Coordinates of N, CA and C and ligand atoms in Angstrom, one line a residue:
M1 N -136.6 168.4 180.2 CA -135.3 167.8 179.7 C -134.4 168.7 179.1
E2 N -133.3 168.7 179.3 CA -132.4 169.5 178.5 C -132.3 169.3 177.0
N3 N -132.0 169.9 176.1 CA -132.1 169.5 174.5 C -130.7 168.5 174.4
I4 N -131.6 167.7 173.6 CA -130.2 166.4 173.3 C -129.5 166.7 172.1
S5 N -129.9 167.7 171.1 CA -129.4 167.8 169.9 C -127.7 168.3 170.0
P6 N -127.3 168.9 170.9 CA -126.0 169.6 170.7 C -125.1 167.9 170.8
A7 N -125.3 167.1 172.1 CA -124.4 166.0 172.4 C -124.7 165.0 171.6
L8 N -126.1 164.8 171.1 CA -126.2 163.9 169.9 C -125.7 164.2 168.5
L9 N -125.5 165.3 168.3 CA -124.9 165.7 166.9 C -123.3 165.7 167.1
H10 N -122.9 166.1 167.9 CA -121.5 166.0 168.3 C -120.9 164.3 168.3
W11 N -121.8 163.8 168.8 CA -121.7 162.0 168.6 C -121.6 161.8 167.0
F12 N -122.8 162.0 166.6 CA -122.9 161.5 165.2 C -121.9 162.0 164.3
H13 N -121.3 163.1 164.2 CA -120.3 163.6 163.5 C -119.4 163.1 163.4
A14 N -119.0 162.7 164.5 CA -117.6 161.7 165.0 C -117.9 160.3 165.0
N15 N -119.0 159.7 164.9 CA -119.3 158.3 165.1 C -120.1 157.5 164.3
H16 N -120.7 158.4 163.2 CA -121.3 157.9 162.2 C -120.6 156.7 161.3
R17 N -121.7 155.9 160.7 CA -120.9 155.0 159.7 C -121.0 155.5 158.2
I18 N -120.2 155.4 157.5 CA -119.8 156.0 156.4 C -120.7 154.8 155.2
L19 N -121.5 155.8 154.7 CA -122.6 154.9 153.8 C -123.0 155.3 152.8
P20 N -123.0 155.1 151.5 CA -123.1 155.7 150.2 C -124.6 156.5 150.2
F21 N -125.6 156.0 150.8 CA -126.5 157.2 150.3 C -126.4 158.5 151.6
R22 N -125.2 158.3 152.2 CA -125.1 159.2 153.2 C -124.0 160.4 152.4
S23 N -123.2 159.8 151.5 CA -122.1 160.9 151.1 C -123.0 161.4 149.8
D24 N -124.0 160.8 149.4 CA -124.6 162.0 148.3 C -126.2 161.2 148.2
P25 N -126.7 162.0 149.2 CA -128.2 161.8 149.9 C -129.1 162.3 148.8
T26 N -129.1 162.5 147.9 CA -130.0 162.7 146.7 C -131.6 162.1 147.2
P27 N -132.5 162.8 146.9 CA -133.9 162.0 147.3 C -134.3 160.4 146.8
Y28 N -133.5 160.3 145.8 CA -134.0 159.3 145.5 C -133.3 157.8 145.9
H29 N -131.8 158.2 146.5 CA -130.8 157.4 147.1 C -131.6 157.1 148.6
V30 N -131.7 158.4 149.1 CA -132.5 158.0 150.9 C -133.6 157.3 150.5
W31 N -134.6 157.6 149.5 CA -135.8 156.7 149.5 C -135.4 155.3 149.0
L32 N -134.7 155.1 148.4 CA -134.3 153.6 147.8 C -133.6 152.9 149.5
S33 N -132.6 153.8 149.9 CA -131.8 153.0 151.1 C -132.7 152.9 152.2
E34 N -133.8 153.7 152.4 CA -134.9 153.7 153.4 C -135.9 152.3 153.3
I35 N -136.2 152.2 152.0 CA -136.8 151.0 151.8 C -136.3 149.7 152.0
M36 N -135.5 149.7 151.2 CA -134.4 148.6 151.8 C -134.2 148.3 153.3
L37 N -133.9 149.2 153.9 CA -133.5 149.1 155.2 C -134.7 148.8 156.4
Q38 N -136.1 149.0 155.5 CA -136.9 148.6 156.6 C -137.0 147.4 157.4
Q39 N -136.7 146.4 156.4 CA -136.4 145.0 157.0 C -135.1 144.1 156.6
T40 N -134.2 144.8 156.2 CA -132.6 144.4 155.8 C -131.9 145.4 156.8
R41 N -130.8 144.3 157.3 CA -129.5 144.8 157.9 C -128.7 145.8 156.8
V42 N -128.1 147.0 157.0 CA -127.2 147.5 156.7 C -126.1 146.9 155.8
S43 N -125.8 146.1 156.1 CA -124.5 144.9 155.9 C -125.0 144.2 154.5
A44 N -126.2 143.8 154.9 CA -126.9 142.8 153.3 C -127.6 144.0 152.8
A45 N -128.1 145.2 153.0 CA -128.6 145.7 152.0 C -127.6 146.2 151.2
L46 N -126.6 146.8 151.3 CA -125.6 147.6 150.4 C -125.4 147.0 149.3
P47 N -124.8 145.6 149.1 CA -124.5 145.4 147.7 C -125.8 145.2 146.7
Y48 N -127.1 145.0 147.2 CA -128.4 145.1 146.7 C -128.4 146.8 146.3
Y49 N -128.4 147.6 147.1 CA -128.1 148.7 146.7 C -127.4 149.6 145.8
E50 N -126.3 149.0 145.6 CA -125.4 149.5 144.3 C -125.5 148.6 143.6
R51 N -126.1 147.5 143.3 CA -126.4 146.8 141.9 C -127.8 147.5 141.6
F52 N -128.7 147.9 142.4 CA -130.1 148.4 141.9 C -129.8 149.9 141.5
L53 N -129.0 150.8 141.7 CA -128.7 152.0 141.4 C -127.8 152.1 140.1
A54 N -127.0 151.0 140.0 CA -126.1 151.0 138.9 C -127.3 150.4 137.6
A55 N -128.2 149.5 137.7 CA -129.2 149.4 136.7 C -130.2 150.2 136.8
L56 N -130.7 151.1 137.7 CA -131.6 151.7 137.7 C -131.3 153.2 138.4
P57 N -130.6 154.2 137.7 CA -130.1 155.3 138.3 C -130.5 156.3 138.8
D58 N -131.8 156.2 138.0 CA -132.8 157.6 138.4 C -134.2 157.0 138.4
I59 N -135.3 158.0 139.1 CA -136.7 157.5 139.2 C -137.4 157.1 137.6
P60 N -136.9 157.8 136.4 CA -137.7 157.5 135.5 C -137.4 156.3 135.1
A61 N -135.9 155.8 135.2 CA -135.4 154.4 135.0 C -136.2 153.1 135.7
L62 N -136.5 153.5 137.0 CA -137.1 152.7 137.7 C -138.7 152.7 137.1
A63 N -139.2 153.5 137.0 CA -140.5 153.8 136.4 C -140.7 153.0 135.2
A64 N -140.1 152.9 134.6 CA -139.7 151.8 133.3 C -139.5 150.4 133.3
C65 N -138.8 150.5 134.1 CA -137.9 149.0 134.2 C -139.0 147.6 134.2
E66 N -138.8 146.4 133.4 CA -139.8 145.5 133.2 C -139.7 145.1 134.5
E67 N -140.8 144.3 134.8 CA -141.0 143.4 135.8 C -140.0 142.6 136.3
E68 N -139.7 141.9 135.4 CA -138.7 140.7 135.5 C -137.5 141.0 136.1
K69 N -137.1 141.9 135.4 CA -135.9 142.7 135.9 C -135.7 143.2 137.3
L70 N -136.7 143.8 137.5 CA -137.5 144.6 139.0 C -137.1 143.5 140.0
H71 N -137.7 142.2 139.7 CA -137.8 141.3 140.5 C -136.7 140.6 140.9
K72 N -135.6 140.4 139.9 CA -134.3 139.9 139.9 C -133.3 140.7 140.9
L73 N -133.6 142.2 140.6 CA -132.8 143.0 141.4 C -133.2 143.1 142.8
W74 N -134.3 142.7 142.9 CA -134.7 142.6 144.5 C -134.8 141.0 145.0
E75 N -134.3 140.3 144.3 CA -134.3 138.7 144.8 C -133.3 138.7 146.0
G76 N -134.0 138.0 147.0 CA -132.9 137.9 148.4 C -133.5 138.9 149.3
L77 N -133.8 140.0 149.1 CA -134.3 141.0 149.7 C -135.8 140.5 150.8
G78 N -136.6 139.9 150.0 CA -137.6 139.2 150.3 C -139.0 140.8 150.3
Y79 N -140.2 140.4 151.2 CA -140.9 141.4 151.0 C -141.1 142.4 149.7
Y80 N -141.4 141.3 148.6 CA -141.5 142.2 147.4 C -142.4 143.5 147.0
S81 N -143.4 143.5 148.4 CA -144.4 144.8 148.1 C -143.4 145.7 148.1
R82 N -142.7 146.0 148.7 CA -141.4 146.8 148.8 C -141.0 147.3 147.6
V83 N -140.8 146.5 146.9 CA -140.3 146.8 145.2 C -141.7 147.1 144.4
R84 N -142.6 146.7 144.6 CA -143.5 146.8 144.0 C -144.0 148.3 144.2
N85 N -144.3 148.4 145.3 CA -144.3 150.0 145.8 C -143.6 151.2 145.2
L86 N -142.1 150.6 145.2 CA -141.0 151.6 144.5 C -141.7 152.0 143.2
Q87 N -142.1 151.1 142.4 CA -142.0 151.4 140.8 C -143.5 151.9 140.9
K88 N -144.5 151.7 141.6 CA -146.0 152.4 141.3 C -145.7 153.7 142.3
A89 N -145.2 153.9 142.8 CA -144.5 155.7 143.5 C -143.7 156.2 142.1
A90 N -142.7 155.4 142.0 CA -141.9 155.8 140.6 C -142.9 156.5 139.4
K91 N -143.9 156.1 139.1 CA -144.6 155.9 137.8 C -145.5 157.3 138.2
L92 N -145.8 157.3 139.3 CA -146.7 158.7 139.9 C -145.7 159.7 139.7
V93 N -144.7 159.2 140.4 CA -143.7 160.8 140.2 C -143.2 161.3 138.9
C94 N -143.3 160.2 138.1 CA -142.7 160.9 136.6 C -144.2 161.4 136.0
A95 N -145.3 160.7 136.1 CA -146.5 161.3 135.5 C -146.7 163.0 136.1
Q96 N -146.6 163.1 137.9 CA -146.9 164.0 138.4 C -145.9 165.2 138.8
Y97 N -144.8 164.9 138.9 CA -143.5 165.4 139.1 C -142.4 165.7 138.4
G98 N -142.8 165.5 137.3 CA -141.6 165.3 136.2 C -140.4 164.4 136.3
G99 N -140.7 163.4 137.3 CA -139.5 162.1 137.6 C -138.8 162.8 138.7
E100 N -139.3 163.6 139.5 CA -138.1 164.0 140.8 C -139.1 164.0 141.7
L101 N -139.0 163.4 143.2 CA -139.6 163.7 144.2 C -140.0 165.0 144.6
P102 N -141.0 165.3 145.2 CA -141.6 166.4 145.5 C -141.1 167.0 147.5
A103 N -140.4 168.1 146.9 CA -140.1 168.8 148.4 C -141.3 169.1 149.4
D104 N -142.1 168.2 149.7 CA -143.0 168.4 150.2 C -143.4 167.4 151.0
Y105 N -143.3 167.6 152.3 CA -143.7 166.3 153.3 C -144.7 165.5 152.8
D106 N -146.1 166.3 152.9 CA -147.3 165.9 152.7 C -147.6 165.1 151.3
A107 N -146.6 165.7 150.3 CA -146.7 165.0 148.8 C -145.9 163.7 149.1
L108 N -144.8 163.6 149.8 CA -144.2 162.5 149.5 C -144.9 161.1 150.6
R109 N -145.7 161.7 151.7 CA -146.4 160.6 152.2 C -147.7 160.0 151.6
A110 N -147.9 161.0 150.6 CA -149.2 160.5 149.9 C -148.6 159.5 148.6
L111 N -147.3 159.4 148.7 CA -146.9 158.3 147.5 C -147.0 156.9 148.1
P112 N -147.1 156.0 147.4 CA -147.3 154.4 147.9 C -145.9 153.9 148.4
G113 N -146.2 153.3 149.8 CA -145.0 153.1 150.6 C -144.5 153.8 151.0
I114 N -144.5 155.1 151.2 CA -143.3 156.2 151.6 C -143.8 156.5 153.2
G115 N -145.2 157.0 153.1 CA -145.7 157.7 154.6 C -145.3 156.3 155.6
D116 N -145.7 156.4 156.8 CA -145.5 155.6 158.1 C -145.8 154.1 157.4
S117 N -145.5 153.0 157.7 CA -146.0 151.7 157.8 C -146.8 151.4 159.0
P118 N -147.5 150.8 158.6 CA -148.7 150.3 159.9 C -147.8 149.9 161.2
A119 N -148.7 150.4 162.2 CA -147.6 150.1 163.5 C -147.5 148.6 163.7
G120 N -146.4 148.0 164.2 CA -146.5 146.3 164.2 C -146.4 146.0 162.6
G121 N -145.6 146.7 161.7 CA -145.5 146.1 160.5 C -144.9 144.5 160.5
P122 N -144.7 144.1 159.5 CA -144.2 142.5 159.4 C -142.8 142.3 160.2
A123 N -142.4 141.4 160.6 CA -141.3 141.4 161.3 C -140.3 141.2 160.5
P124 N -138.9 141.4 160.8 CA -137.9 141.2 160.0 C -137.6 139.9 159.4
T125 N -137.3 139.8 158.4 CA -136.9 138.5 157.9 C -136.2 137.7 158.4
P126 N -136.4 136.8 158.5 CA -135.3 135.7 159.0 C -133.6 135.6 158.5
L127 N -134.2 135.9 157.2 CA -132.6 136.0 156.5 C -131.6 137.4 157.1
C128 N -132.7 138.2 157.5 CA -131.8 139.5 158.0 C -131.8 139.7 159.7
P129 N -131.1 139.1 160.7 CA -131.5 139.2 161.8 C -131.0 140.8 161.9
G130 N -131.3 141.2 163.0 CA -130.8 142.6 163.2 C -131.4 143.9 162.4
A131 N -132.4 143.4 161.1 CA -133.0 144.4 160.4 C -133.5 145.7 161.5
R132 N -133.9 146.7 160.8 CA -134.7 147.7 161.4 C -135.8 147.4 161.9
P133 N -136.5 147.8 162.7 CA -137.9 147.2 163.4 C -139.1 148.0 162.5
G134 N -139.8 147.3 161.7 CA -141.4 147.5 161.1 C -142.4 148.3 161.7
I135 N -141.9 149.3 162.7 CA -142.8 150.0 163.7 C -142.4 151.3 163.4
G136 N -143.8 151.8 162.2 CA -143.4 153.4 161.8 C -142.5 153.9 161.2
D137 N -141.9 153.1 160.4 CA -140.8 153.5 159.3 C -141.7 154.7 158.7
D138 N -140.8 155.9 158.8 CA -141.2 157.0 158.1 C -140.2 157.6 156.9
T139 N -140.5 156.9 155.7 CA -139.5 157.1 154.5 C -139.8 158.4 154.2
A140 N -141.1 159.0 154.3 CA -141.3 160.9 153.8 C -140.4 161.5 154.8
G141 N -140.3 161.1 156.0 CA -140.0 162.3 157.1 C -138.1 162.0 156.7
A142 N -137.7 161.1 156.5 CA -136.5 160.9 156.0 C -135.8 161.6 154.9
I143 N -136.5 161.2 153.9 CA -136.4 162.0 152.5 C -136.6 163.7 152.8
A144 N -137.8 164.1 153.4 CA -137.8 165.5 153.4 C -137.0 166.1 154.3
S145 N -136.3 165.7 155.1 CA -135.2 166.0 156.2 C -133.8 165.9 156.1
I146 N -133.8 164.8 155.5 CA -132.2 164.5 154.9 C -132.1 164.9 153.7
S147 N -132.7 164.8 152.6 CA -132.4 165.4 151.3 C -132.8 166.9 151.0
F148 N -134.3 167.2 151.6 CA -134.4 168.2 151.3 C -134.5 169.3 152.7
G149 N -134.1 168.9 153.8 CA -133.6 169.9 154.9 C -134.9 170.4 155.3
L150 N -136.3 169.6 155.5 CA -137.1 170.1 155.9 C -137.5 169.7 157.4
P151 N -137.8 170.6 158.4 CA -137.7 170.2 159.8 C -139.1 169.3 160.2
V152 N -139.0 168.3 159.8 CA -139.9 167.2 160.1 C -139.3 166.1 160.5
P153 N -140.4 165.1 161.5 CA -139.7 163.8 161.8 C -139.4 162.8 161.1
A154 N -138.6 162.1 161.6 CA -138.4 160.9 160.8 C -138.5 159.4 161.9
V155 N -139.6 159.1 162.2 CA -139.5 158.3 163.5 C -139.7 157.0 163.3
D156 N -138.6 156.1 163.5 CA -138.7 154.7 163.1 C -138.5 153.9 164.6
G157 N -138.6 152.6 164.4 CA -138.6 151.9 165.6 C -137.4 152.3 166.4
N158 N -136.3 152.0 165.8 CA -135.0 152.7 166.5 C -135.2 154.3 167.2
V159 N -135.8 155.1 166.8 CA -136.3 156.5 167.5 C -136.9 156.2 168.7
L160 N -137.9 155.6 168.4 CA -139.0 155.1 169.5 C -138.6 154.6 170.5
R161 N -137.4 153.7 170.2 CA -136.8 152.7 171.5 C -136.0 153.9 172.2
V162 N -135.2 154.5 171.5 CA -134.4 155.8 172.3 C -135.4 156.8 172.9
F163 N -136.6 157.2 172.6 CA -137.2 158.1 173.5 C -137.6 157.7 174.5
S164 N -137.8 156.1 174.3 CA -138.6 155.4 175.5 C -137.8 155.3 176.9
R165 N -136.5 155.2 176.1 CA -135.6 154.8 177.4 C -135.3 156.4 177.5
L166 N -135.2 157.2 176.9 CA -134.6 158.5 177.3 C -135.6 159.2 178.4
Y167 N -136.9 159.1 178.3 CA -137.9 159.5 179.3 C -138.3 158.5 180.1
N168 N -137.6 157.5 180.1 CA -138.4 156.4 180.8 C -139.7 155.9 180.9
D169 N -140.5 155.9 179.5 CA -141.8 155.6 179.3 C -142.1 154.4 178.8
D170 N -142.6 153.9 179.7 CA -142.4 152.2 178.9 C -143.6 152.0 178.3
R171 N -144.7 153.2 177.8 CA -146.1 152.7 177.2 C -145.6 151.8 176.1
L172 N -146.8 151.5 175.3 CA -146.5 150.5 174.5 C -146.2 151.4 172.8
I173 N -145.0 151.3 172.0 CA -144.7 152.1 171.1 C -145.5 151.8 169.8
T174 N -146.3 150.8 169.9 CA -147.3 150.1 168.9 C -148.6 151.1 168.6
D175 N -148.7 151.9 170.0 CA -150.4 152.5 170.3 C -149.8 154.1 169.5
P176 N -150.6 154.2 168.5 CA -150.8 155.2 167.7 C -150.5 156.5 168.6
K177 N -151.5 156.7 169.7 CA -151.2 157.6 170.5 C -150.1 157.8 171.2
V178 N -149.5 156.7 171.6 CA -148.2 157.0 172.1 C -146.9 157.5 171.2
K179 N -147.2 156.9 170.1 CA -146.3 157.3 169.0 C -146.4 158.8 168.6
R180 N -147.7 159.4 168.7 CA -147.9 160.7 168.4 C -147.2 161.8 169.2
T181 N -147.0 161.1 171.0 CA -146.7 162.1 171.9 C -145.2 161.9 171.8
F182 N -144.6 160.4 171.6 CA -142.9 160.4 171.6 C -142.5 161.2 170.0
T183 N -143.4 161.4 169.0 CA -143.2 162.0 167.8 C -142.9 163.7 168.4
A184 N -143.9 164.2 169.2 CA -143.7 165.1 169.5 C -142.4 165.9 170.4
R185 N -142.0 164.8 171.4 CA -141.4 164.6 171.8 C -139.5 164.9 170.9
V186 N -139.5 164.2 169.8 CA -138.5 164.0 168.9 C -138.3 165.5 168.2
M187 N -139.6 166.4 168.2 CA -139.7 167.2 167.6 C -139.2 168.7 168.2
E188 N -139.4 168.2 169.7 CA -139.1 169.5 170.5 C -137.6 169.7 170.4
H189 N -136.9 168.5 170.7 CA -135.2 168.4 170.5 C -134.8 169.2 169.4
Q190 N -135.4 168.8 168.2 CA -135.1 168.9 166.6 C -134.3 170.3 166.3
P191 N -133.1 170.7 166.2 CA -132.6 171.8 165.7 C -132.9 172.3 164.3
P192 N -133.6 173.6 164.3 CA -134.2 173.8 162.7 C -132.9 174.1 161.8
A193 N -131.9 174.1 162.0 CA -130.9 174.2 161.1 C -130.3 172.8 160.5
A194 N -130.8 171.7 161.4 CA -130.2 170.3 161.2 C -131.3 169.5 161.3
P195 N -132.4 169.3 160.5 CA -133.0 168.5 160.9 C -132.6 167.1 160.2
G196 N -132.0 166.9 159.1 CA -131.6 165.5 158.6 C -130.6 164.8 159.6
D197 N -129.3 166.0 159.7 CA -128.4 165.2 160.7 C -129.1 164.7 161.9
Y198 N -129.8 165.2 162.5 CA -130.6 164.9 164.1 C -131.6 163.8 163.7
N199 N -132.2 163.9 162.7 CA -132.8 162.6 162.2 C -132.0 161.3 162.1
Q200 N -130.8 161.7 161.7 CA -130.1 160.5 161.3 C -129.6 159.9 162.6
A201 N -128.8 161.2 163.2 CA -128.1 160.8 164.6 C -129.0 159.6 165.4
L202 N -130.6 159.8 165.5 CA -131.3 159.4 166.3 C -131.0 157.9 166.0
M203 N -131.1 157.9 164.6 CA -131.5 156.7 164.2 C -130.4 155.4 164.2
E204 N -129.3 156.3 164.3 CA -127.9 155.7 164.2 C -127.7 155.4 165.7
L205 N -127.7 156.3 166.4 CA -127.7 156.1 167.9 C -128.7 154.6 168.5
G206 N -129.9 154.8 168.2 CA -130.4 153.2 168.2 C -130.1 152.1 167.4
A207 N -129.4 152.3 166.2 CA -128.8 151.1 165.6 C -127.5 150.7 166.1
L208 N -126.5 151.8 166.9 CA -125.5 151.3 167.4 C -125.0 151.7 168.9
V209 N -125.6 152.1 169.5 CA -125.6 152.1 171.0 C -126.9 152.0 172.0
C210 N -127.9 152.4 171.6 CA -129.1 152.1 172.3 C -130.2 151.4 171.5
V211 N -129.4 150.0 171.8 CA -129.6 148.9 170.5 C -131.3 147.9 171.1
P212 N -131.8 147.2 170.4 CA -132.8 146.5 170.6 C -132.5 145.1 171.2
N213 N -131.6 144.4 170.9 CA -131.2 143.2 171.2 C -130.2 143.1 172.3
G214 N -130.7 142.8 173.5 CA -129.4 143.1 175.0 C -129.8 144.3 175.1
A215 N -128.5 144.5 176.2 CA -128.2 145.9 176.8 C -128.5 146.7 176.1
P216 N -128.6 147.9 176.3 CA -128.1 149.3 175.8 C -126.8 149.5 175.7
L217 N -126.0 150.1 175.2 CA -124.4 150.1 175.3 C -124.4 151.8 176.2
C218 N -124.9 151.9 177.3 CA -124.7 153.3 178.2 C -123.5 154.1 178.2
A219 N -122.5 152.9 178.6 CA -121.1 153.4 178.7 C -120.9 154.4 177.7
Q220 N -121.0 154.2 176.4 CA -120.8 154.8 175.2 C -121.5 155.9 174.5
C221 N -122.9 156.1 175.2 CA -124.0 157.1 174.7 C -123.6 158.4 174.9
P222 N -123.6 159.3 174.2 CA -123.7 161.1 174.4 C -124.9 161.1 175.3
L223 N -125.6 160.5 175.4 CA -127.1 161.0 176.1 C -127.0 160.4 177.7
A224 N -125.9 159.6 177.9 CA -126.3 159.0 179.2 C -126.9 159.8 180.3
H225 N -126.1 161.1 180.4 CA -126.1 162.4 181.4 C -127.8 162.8 181.5
L226 N -128.1 162.7 180.3 CA -129.7 163.1 180.5 C -131.0 162.2 180.5
C227 N -130.5 160.8 180.3 CA -131.3 159.5 180.2 C -132.1 159.4 181.4
A228 N -133.5 159.2 181.7 CA -134.2 158.9 182.8 C -133.9 157.3 183.0
A229 N -134.1 156.9 181.7 CA -134.2 155.0 182.2 C -132.6 154.5 182.4
H230 N -131.7 155.3 182.2 CA -130.3 154.9 182.7 C -130.1 155.3 184.2
A231 N -130.6 156.5 184.3 CA -130.6 157.1 186.1 C -131.7 156.3 186.8
A232 N -132.6 155.5 186.0 CA -133.4 154.6 187.0 C -133.0 153.2 187.3
G233 N -132.2 153.0 186.2 CA -131.8 151.4 185.8 C -132.6 150.8 185.6
T234 N -133.4 151.5 184.6 CA -134.5 150.4 183.6 C -134.1 150.5 182.3
A235 N -133.0 150.9 181.5 CA -132.9 151.0 180.3 C -132.8 149.5 179.6
Ligands
LIG1 FE1 -130.0 154.4 175.4 FE2 -128.6 154.0 177.6 FE3 -128.0 156.3 175.7 FE4 -130.1 156.0 177.6 S1 -128.0 156.3 178.0 S2 -130.1 156.6 175.4 S3 -130.7 154.0 177.3 S4 -127.8 154.0 175.2

C-alpha cells in the first residue's frame, strides 16, 4: 500500500481538535491525558484534566498527594486503579528519574499503568459513552512519540480499527499476534521526522472519521482512496 502519512498528516494539521495537552505536550501532560482518556470521552475528561493539573502541576506534586485529595480529584471518572497507578508511577519516577519521565520507551513501559493495557481490558464506563476502547492503550508509545519525538508506535483501539479497515483485515484485534501484525503495519507508514503527529493523527482519525459506533465517515476520510475496506464495501 502507498504510504498513508502525507495524506493523513495533511488532514490532521487542518482538522485536529485543539486540546490543552496538544498545545503543551509535556510528558506529564500527555501521560495524564492518555490515562484519563482510556475510559473517558474527551469532553468529559477535560474539566478533570484542568482541575487535576491546577492541583498537582508536576510529577513530584502527584507523588506527594494525600490519598483523600487524589481520590477527590478523580471522583466521577471511575476506574480508580488508574489514579492509584498514576501515583505509584509518579513515586517511582521521583525515586529513579529525579521527578521527570524518562525519554526511553522501554523505561516508560516498565512504569505501572503506562505500558499496554491487557487486550480486551475493562469496558468503557456507562457514564462516558464513546470513550476510547480499552484495547491495547499504549500510553508509553504516546509519551515517547508525542513528547520525546521517538519513532515508536502508539496503538490503541482507534488505531487498530483504522488499520483493520485500511487493510480490509477482519481478524480479531484482541489477539496479540494480530495486534503485532497491525503494529508492524502502523510502523511501516510512520514518517521518521514526525512520529508524534503521525500517531496522534491516527488516533484522531479513528475518533472523528473512522468511528467505532455506526458507519465510518468515508466521504470525509483522507485515506479513502487507499482504503481496502472502502473499496470492497466492507468498512
Ligand atoms: Fe475508515 Fe472509511 Fe477512511 Fe477506510 S475510508 S479508513 S473505512 S473512514
